[in-house]
Short mmCIF file of C-alpha atoms in Angstrom, two decimals:
data_model
loop_
_atom_site.label_atom_id
_atom_site.label_comp_id
_atom_site.label_asym_id
_atom_site.label_seq_id
_atom_site.Cartn_x
_atom_site.Cartn_y
_atom_site.Cartn_z
CA GLU U 29 -24.53 -13.77 -57.73
CA ASP U 30 -25.36 -12.91 -54.65
CA GLN U 31 -26.58 -9.44 -54.95
CA VAL U 32 -28.47 -6.80 -52.73
CA THR U 33 -29.53 -3.60 -53.50
CA GLN U 34 -31.03 -0.78 -51.39
CA SER U 35 -33.19 2.18 -52.45
CA PRO U 36 -33.43 5.05 -52.43
CA GLU U 37 -29.82 6.29 -52.00
CA ALA U 38 -30.51 9.18 -49.87
CA LEU U 39 -34.22 10.03 -48.39
CA ARG U 40 -34.63 13.47 -47.07
CA LEU U 41 -37.83 13.76 -44.31
CA GLN U 42 -39.72 16.18 -42.01
CA GLU U 43 -39.47 15.07 -38.44
CA GLY U 44 -42.42 13.06 -37.66
CA GLU U 45 -42.69 12.01 -41.62
CA SER U 46 -42.90 7.94 -41.63
CA SER U 47 -41.32 6.04 -44.81
CA SER U 48 -39.64 3.11 -45.58
CA LEU U 49 -36.53 1.89 -46.68
CA ASN U 50 -36.12 -1.00 -48.99
CA CYS U 51 -33.39 -3.76 -49.55
CA SER U 52 -34.08 -6.50 -52.68
CA TYR U 53 -31.55 -9.26 -52.19
CA THR U 54 -30.98 -12.54 -54.90
CA VAL U 55 -29.15 -15.09 -52.94
CA SER U 56 -29.25 -19.01 -53.39
CA GLY U 57 -30.46 -20.21 -49.83
CA LEU U 58 -30.89 -17.12 -47.17
CA ARG U 59 -29.80 -17.82 -43.72
CA GLY U 60 -30.38 -14.12 -42.39
CA LEU U 61 -30.79 -10.43 -43.53
CA PHE U 62 -29.23 -7.93 -41.08
CA TRP U 63 -29.84 -4.35 -40.73
CA TYR U 64 -27.13 -1.77 -39.45
CA ARG U 65 -27.04 1.51 -38.97
CA GLN U 66 -23.76 4.02 -39.33
CA ASP U 67 -23.01 7.50 -38.07
CA PRO U 68 -20.38 9.37 -40.01
CA GLY U 69 -16.97 8.65 -39.24
CA LYS U 70 -18.05 5.68 -37.05
CA GLY U 71 -18.12 1.84 -37.91
CA PRO U 72 -21.80 0.02 -38.56
CA GLU U 73 -24.20 -0.81 -35.42
CA PHE U 74 -26.34 -4.01 -35.32
CA LEU U 75 -30.00 -3.06 -35.43
CA PHE U 76 -32.20 -6.18 -36.86
CA THR U 77 -31.84 -10.17 -37.97
CA LEU U 78 -34.39 -11.52 -39.77
CA TYR U 79 -34.53 -15.25 -40.68
CA SER U 80 -37.39 -15.97 -42.43
CA ALA U 81 -40.50 -14.55 -44.56
CA GLY U 82 -42.94 -12.91 -42.52
CA GLU U 83 -40.92 -12.13 -39.82
CA GLU U 84 -40.78 -9.02 -38.24
CA LYS U 85 -38.51 -6.93 -35.51
CA GLU U 86 -39.13 -3.73 -33.63
CA LYS U 87 -36.90 -1.01 -31.49
CA GLU U 88 -38.23 2.13 -30.99
CA ARG U 89 -38.96 3.84 -33.98
CA LEU U 90 -37.59 1.13 -36.08
CA LYS U 91 -39.64 -1.84 -37.64
CA ALA U 92 -37.82 -4.34 -39.89
CA THR U 93 -39.55 -6.70 -42.25
CA LEU U 94 -39.06 -9.63 -44.66
CA THR U 95 -40.16 -11.18 -47.45
CA LYS U 96 -39.27 -13.97 -49.84
CA LYS U 97 -37.22 -11.03 -51.80
CA GLU U 98 -36.85 -7.99 -50.15
CA SER U 99 -36.70 -6.49 -46.63
CA PHE U 100 -37.99 -3.03 -45.28
CA LEU U 101 -37.12 -0.72 -42.75
CA HIS U 102 -39.85 1.06 -41.32
CA ILE U 103 -39.44 4.59 -39.52
CA THR U 104 -42.41 6.13 -37.77
CA ALA U 105 -42.39 9.45 -36.90
CA PRO U 106 -38.70 9.75 -37.50
CA LYS U 107 -36.61 12.16 -35.20
CA PRO U 108 -33.26 14.08 -36.06
CA GLU U 109 -31.86 11.82 -34.25
CA ASP U 110 -32.31 8.88 -36.69
CA SER U 111 -30.15 10.62 -39.46
CA ALA U 112 -27.38 8.27 -40.51
CA THR U 113 -26.77 5.45 -43.22
CA TYR U 114 -28.79 2.55 -42.86
CA LEU U 115 -27.09 -0.85 -44.23
CA CYS U 116 -28.57 -4.11 -45.26
CA ALA U 117 -26.74 -7.10 -45.51
CA VAL U 118 -27.25 -10.76 -46.19
CA ARG U 119 -25.86 -14.27 -45.33
CA ARG U 120 -25.87 -17.55 -47.39
CA ASN U 121 -26.94 -20.91 -45.71
CA THR U 122 -23.58 -22.01 -47.14
CA GLY U 123 -20.60 -20.48 -46.59
CA ASN U 124 -19.50 -17.90 -43.82
CA GLN U 125 -19.23 -14.63 -46.02
CA PHE U 126 -21.77 -11.20 -45.28
CA TYR U 127 -23.01 -9.18 -48.23
CA PHE U 128 -23.62 -5.77 -47.85
CA GLY U 129 -25.95 -3.32 -49.78
CA THR U 130 -24.71 0.26 -50.37
CA GLY U 131 -26.64 1.98 -48.01
CA THR U 132 -29.44 4.15 -47.41
CA SER U 133 -28.26 8.02 -46.41
CA LEU U 134 -31.09 9.05 -44.39
CA THR U 135 -31.52 12.79 -43.51
CA VAL U 136 -34.48 13.87 -40.47
CA ILE U 137 -34.96 17.72 -40.67
CA PRO U 138 -36.30 19.47 -37.66
CA ASN L 17 -15.44 -4.20 -22.61
CA ALA L 18 -13.82 -2.37 -25.05
CA GLY L 19 -15.26 -3.93 -27.80
CA VAL L 20 -13.51 -3.96 -30.85
CA THR L 21 -10.56 -1.76 -30.93
CA GLN L 22 -8.42 -1.10 -34.21
CA THR L 23 -5.32 0.85 -34.58
CA PRO L 24 -4.21 2.98 -36.24
CA LYS L 25 -7.23 5.79 -37.01
CA PHE L 26 -5.27 7.34 -39.88
CA GLN L 27 -2.80 6.30 -41.99
CA VAL L 28 -1.19 7.89 -45.36
CA LEU L 29 1.44 5.51 -47.28
CA LYS L 30 3.20 5.67 -50.17
CA THR L 31 2.69 3.67 -53.25
CA GLY L 32 5.02 0.31 -52.65
CA GLN L 33 5.08 0.47 -48.60
CA SER L 34 4.14 -2.23 -46.27
CA MET L 35 1.63 -2.00 -42.98
CA THR L 36 -0.09 -3.84 -40.58
CA LEU L 37 -3.62 -2.85 -39.74
CA GLN L 38 -3.86 -4.19 -36.12
CA CYS L 39 -7.84 -5.05 -34.73
CA ALA L 40 -8.46 -6.84 -31.23
CA GLN L 41 -11.24 -7.64 -29.54
CA ASP L 42 -12.24 -8.27 -25.94
CA MET L 43 -15.36 -10.44 -26.75
CA ASN L 44 -13.91 -13.92 -27.02
CA HIS L 45 -15.77 -14.03 -30.23
CA GLU L 46 -15.16 -16.85 -32.79
CA TYR L 47 -15.30 -14.87 -35.88
CA MET L 48 -13.53 -11.98 -37.19
CA SER L 49 -13.65 -10.40 -40.41
CA TRP L 50 -12.00 -7.54 -42.22
CA TYR L 51 -13.94 -4.78 -44.48
CA ARG L 52 -13.41 -1.75 -47.00
CA GLN L 53 -15.97 0.22 -47.51
CA ASP L 54 -15.82 2.74 -50.81
CA PRO L 55 -18.14 5.42 -51.95
CA GLY L 56 -21.10 3.71 -54.24
CA MET L 57 -19.26 0.31 -53.33
CA GLY L 58 -21.07 -0.65 -49.98
CA LEU L 59 -18.99 -2.90 -47.40
CA ARG L 60 -16.74 -5.66 -49.28
CA LEU L 61 -15.31 -8.27 -47.38
CA ILE L 62 -11.41 -8.61 -48.08
CA HIS L 63 -10.88 -11.94 -45.24
CA TYR L 64 -12.59 -13.47 -42.64
CA SER L 65 -11.70 -16.01 -39.81
CA VAL L 66 -14.15 -18.84 -37.79
CA GLY L 67 -11.33 -19.55 -35.36
CA ALA L 68 -7.37 -19.08 -34.22
CA GLY L 69 -5.73 -20.34 -36.59
CA ILE L 70 -8.08 -20.50 -39.18
CA THR L 71 -8.70 -18.14 -42.14
CA ASP L 72 -10.39 -17.48 -45.54
CA GLN L 73 -10.47 -15.35 -48.53
CA GLY L 74 -13.61 -12.68 -49.24
CA GLU L 75 -14.52 -10.86 -51.88
CA VAL L 76 -11.51 -8.56 -52.74
CA PRO L 77 -8.32 -10.46 -50.72
CA ASN L 78 -5.77 -9.52 -53.39
CA GLY L 79 -2.65 -7.35 -51.88
CA TYR L 80 -3.78 -8.36 -48.48
CA ASN L 81 -2.55 -10.76 -45.74
CA VAL L 82 -4.02 -11.79 -42.32
CA SER L 83 -3.15 -14.51 -39.72
CA ARG L 84 -5.29 -15.45 -36.87
CA SER L 85 -2.74 -16.77 -33.87
CA THR L 86 -4.93 -15.96 -31.16
CA THR L 87 -8.70 -15.64 -30.40
CA GLU L 88 -8.47 -11.62 -29.76
CA ASP L 89 -5.97 -10.65 -32.54
CA PHE L 90 -6.55 -10.32 -36.20
CA PRO L 91 -4.20 -7.98 -38.08
CA LEU L 92 -4.30 -7.04 -41.74
CA ARG L 93 -1.49 -6.94 -43.57
CA LEU L 94 -0.57 -5.03 -47.05
CA LEU L 95 1.97 -6.02 -48.88
CA SER L 96 2.85 -3.54 -51.33
CA ALA L 97 0.29 -0.72 -50.81
CA ALA L 98 -1.26 0.67 -54.26
CA PRO L 99 -3.37 3.70 -54.75
CA SER L 100 -6.45 1.52 -55.26
CA GLN L 101 -6.17 0.37 -51.62
CA THR L 102 -7.50 4.13 -50.32
CA SER L 103 -10.21 3.48 -48.42
CA VAL L 104 -11.38 3.09 -44.77
CA TYR L 105 -11.14 -0.28 -43.22
CA PHE L 106 -13.20 -2.05 -40.76
CA CYS L 107 -12.80 -4.99 -38.30
CA ALA L 108 -15.79 -6.90 -37.29
CA SER L 109 -16.31 -9.69 -34.75
CA MET L 110 -18.78 -12.30 -33.47
CA ARG L 111 -20.19 -14.99 -31.81
CA SER L 112 -20.46 -17.65 -34.49
CA SER L 113 -23.65 -18.88 -33.22
CA SER L 114 -25.71 -15.34 -33.41
CA TYR L 115 -24.76 -13.35 -36.75
CA GLU L 116 -24.54 -10.26 -35.08
CA GLN L 117 -21.35 -8.06 -36.22
CA TYR L 118 -19.95 -5.85 -33.60
CA PHE L 119 -17.63 -3.20 -35.99
CA GLY L 120 -14.62 -1.44 -34.59
CA PRO L 121 -13.94 2.56 -35.05
CA GLY L 122 -12.11 2.16 -38.56
CA THR L 123 -9.27 3.25 -40.27
CA ARG L 124 -8.79 5.79 -42.58
CA LEU L 125 -5.75 4.78 -45.11
CA THR L 126 -4.63 6.70 -47.67
CA VAL L 127 -2.35 5.33 -50.46
CA THR L 128 -0.21 8.43 -52.38
#
């Protein structure tokens, strides 16, 4: 069965304190792994797509990496506006479905 | 572009009532989908469509119907609402070649 597990569930950081969020997955034949950001009361917003192990993508203070079993979202010198829930999702080579993890709630304290 | 729009934003139903959640997109995306989001459960796929006239079931399709008569619209019908359907519902669309999903603002549904 396809599974996506995110850790930690919640993370509190001081402004400027770098850290990483983890997304581990078990899926037979990965087509892609996706990161989204979700603000309270809003729909998820797309951040990154990763297709193969070793791939990295960056956007401002965020960098996403992918191995054969997990992905990391590294946050460098976070700011309070980075506070949100970060969601990870996968899609298999076969079929048209996306499977989401339960997310990591990030709070950055000024 | 308005992107993905959903109506209503909030809805309260009594058990057994039916209703339709509306979803529209103006980006000419082939793929559209409906998710529900519950605390501790993450986003779960209800139904999806890869193009007009084509729909398929996701992880949790029971109690819901969909149709896709146009590229732009993908309504979700609750046939006979149950308290277990209390949730936040999100519609999403994407170009089939990109895998980048655009989500609507959501509909918060409460069934009493």
